[in-house]
Amino acid sequence: NSEAKMRLREAIEKIKEIFPKAICINGVETIKQNGLYLVFDGCDAVSPAIDLAKFALVLAANSLDSDNFAALRELEQIRTELFRFGAKYGESYYKQIKAAKFEGSTLYLYAVIFEIEIDAVGID
């Protein structure tokens, strides 16, 4: 894709527009209650001018199937929104959904992993 890439700050702002309920956090260890969280997981170099920014939208819920599969519906909605977001830029951002449960916690965490190529040269 030869079009200009978003910068990191712009990518994060667009994600927050699409998922306004998402709370920005530094890592899943800080999640203590149900909700939707946005984690920036760093960048990998694709070329000298382009980085691959890694993100996760983490859905915290007490169980996967309580409340008539509410968590499953929300995960499907997040995945769909990520596909739409990428399609606007001719890209596919969505990568995978992973489950995790922390020992001693009643919360189950479902991470929707996605990656966005960003402009690594431009300064915000």
Coordinates of C-alpha atoms in Angstrom, one line a residue:
N1 CA 0.0 0.0 0.0
S2 CA 1.8 3.1 -1.2
E3 CA -0.5 5.6 0.6
A4 CA 0.8 7.6 3.5
K5 CA 0.6 5.7 6.8
M6 CA -0.9 7.0 10.0
R7 CA 1.4 8.1 12.8
L8 CA 1.1 6.3 16.1
R9 CA -0.8 9.1 17.9
E10 CA -3.3 9.3 15.0
A11 CA -3.8 5.5 15.1
I12 CA -4.5 5.6 18.9
E13 CA -6.9 8.5 18.5
K14 CA -8.8 6.6 15.7
I15 CA -9.0 3.5 17.8
K16 CA -10.4 5.5 20.7
E17 CA -13.0 7.0 18.4
I18 CA -14.2 3.6 17.3
F19 CA -14.0 2.1 20.8
P20 CA -14.9 5.1 23.1
K21 CA -15.5 2.7 26.1
A22 CA -12.0 1.4 26.0
I23 CA -9.8 2.4 28.9
C24 CA -6.1 2.9 28.0
I25 CA -3.8 0.8 30.2
N26 CA -0.2 -0.3 30.1
G27 CA -0.7 -4.0 30.7
V28 CA -3.4 -6.6 31.5
E29 CA -2.0 -7.1 35.0
T30 CA -3.7 -3.8 36.0
I31 CA -7.2 -5.0 35.1
K32 CA -9.3 -5.5 38.2
Q33 CA -12.9 -5.3 36.9
N34 CA -15.2 -6.0 34.0
G35 CA -14.8 -3.7 31.0
L36 CA -13.0 -3.0 27.7
Y37 CA -9.3 -2.0 27.8
L38 CA -6.9 -0.8 25.2
V39 CA -3.2 -1.9 25.4
F40 CA -0.4 -0.6 23.2
D41 CA 2.1 -3.5 23.0
G42 CA 4.9 -1.8 21.1
C43 CA 6.2 -1.7 17.5
D44 CA 8.2 -3.8 15.2
A45 CA 10.2 -2.3 12.3
V46 CA 8.8 -3.3 8.8
S47 CA 11.2 -0.9 7.0
P48 CA 13.2 2.2 7.8
A49 CA 10.0 4.3 7.3
I50 CA 7.3 1.9 8.6
D51 CA 6.6 0.3 11.9
L52 CA 4.0 -2.3 12.8
A53 CA 2.2 -1.0 15.9
K54 CA 0.7 -3.8 18.0
F55 CA -2.5 -3.4 20.1
A56 CA -4.9 -5.4 22.0
L57 CA -8.5 -4.6 23.0
V58 CA -9.0 -6.7 26.1
L59 CA -12.5 -7.6 27.3
A60 CA -12.7 -8.5 30.9
A61 CA -15.7 -10.5 32.0
N62 CA -16.6 -12.9 34.9
S63 CA -17.3 -15.7 32.5
L64 CA -17.6 -16.3 28.8
D65 CA -21.2 -17.7 28.8
S66 CA -22.9 -15.7 31.6
D67 CA -25.6 -13.3 30.6
N68 CA -26.6 -15.1 27.4
F69 CA -23.1 -15.1 25.8
A70 CA -22.7 -11.3 26.2
A71 CA -18.9 -11.6 26.1
L72 CA -19.1 -13.6 22.8
R73 CA -21.3 -11.0 21.2
E74 CA -19.1 -8.2 22.3
L75 CA -16.0 -10.0 21.0
E76 CA -17.7 -10.5 17.6
Q77 CA -18.6 -6.8 17.5
I78 CA -15.0 -5.8 18.3
R79 CA -13.7 -8.0 15.5
T80 CA -16.3 -6.7 13.0
E81 CA -15.4 -3.0 13.9
L82 CA -11.7 -3.8 13.4
F83 CA -12.4 -5.3 10.0
R84 CA -14.4 -2.1 9.1
F85 CA -11.6 0.1 10.4
G86 CA -8.9 -1.6 8.4
A87 CA -11.1 -1.7 5.3
K88 CA -11.3 2.1 5.3
Y89 CA -7.5 2.1 4.7
G90 CA -7.4 -1.0 2.4
E91 CA -5.8 -3.0 5.2
S92 CA -6.6 -5.9 7.5
Y93 CA -5.7 -5.1 11.1
Y94 CA -7.3 -7.9 13.0
K95 CA -5.0 -10.8 13.8
Q96 CA -6.5 -13.1 16.5
I97 CA -8.5 -13.4 19.7
K98 CA -6.7 -15.0 22.7
A99 CA -8.1 -16.0 26.1
A100 CA -6.4 -15.6 29.4
K101 CA -7.3 -16.1 33.1
F102 CA -5.1 -14.9 35.9
E103 CA -4.6 -17.2 38.8
G104 CA -6.6 -16.0 41.8
S105 CA -8.8 -13.8 39.7
T106 CA -12.4 -14.3 38.9
L107 CA -12.0 -12.3 35.7
Y108 CA -11.5 -13.9 32.3
L109 CA -9.7 -11.8 29.8
Y110 CA -10.2 -12.0 26.1
A111 CA -7.6 -10.1 24.0
V112 CA -8.5 -9.1 20.5
I113 CA -5.0 -8.6 18.9
F114 CA -4.5 -6.3 16.0
E115 CA -1.7 -4.5 14.2
I116 CA -1.5 -1.3 12.2
E117 CA 1.3 -0.2 10.0
I118 CA 2.4 3.3 11.0
D119 CA 4.7 6.0 9.7
A120 CA 7.9 5.6 11.7
V121 CA 9.6 8.7 10.3
G122 CA 7.1 11.5 10.8
I123 CA 7.2 13.3 14.1
D124 CA 3.9 14.2 15.8

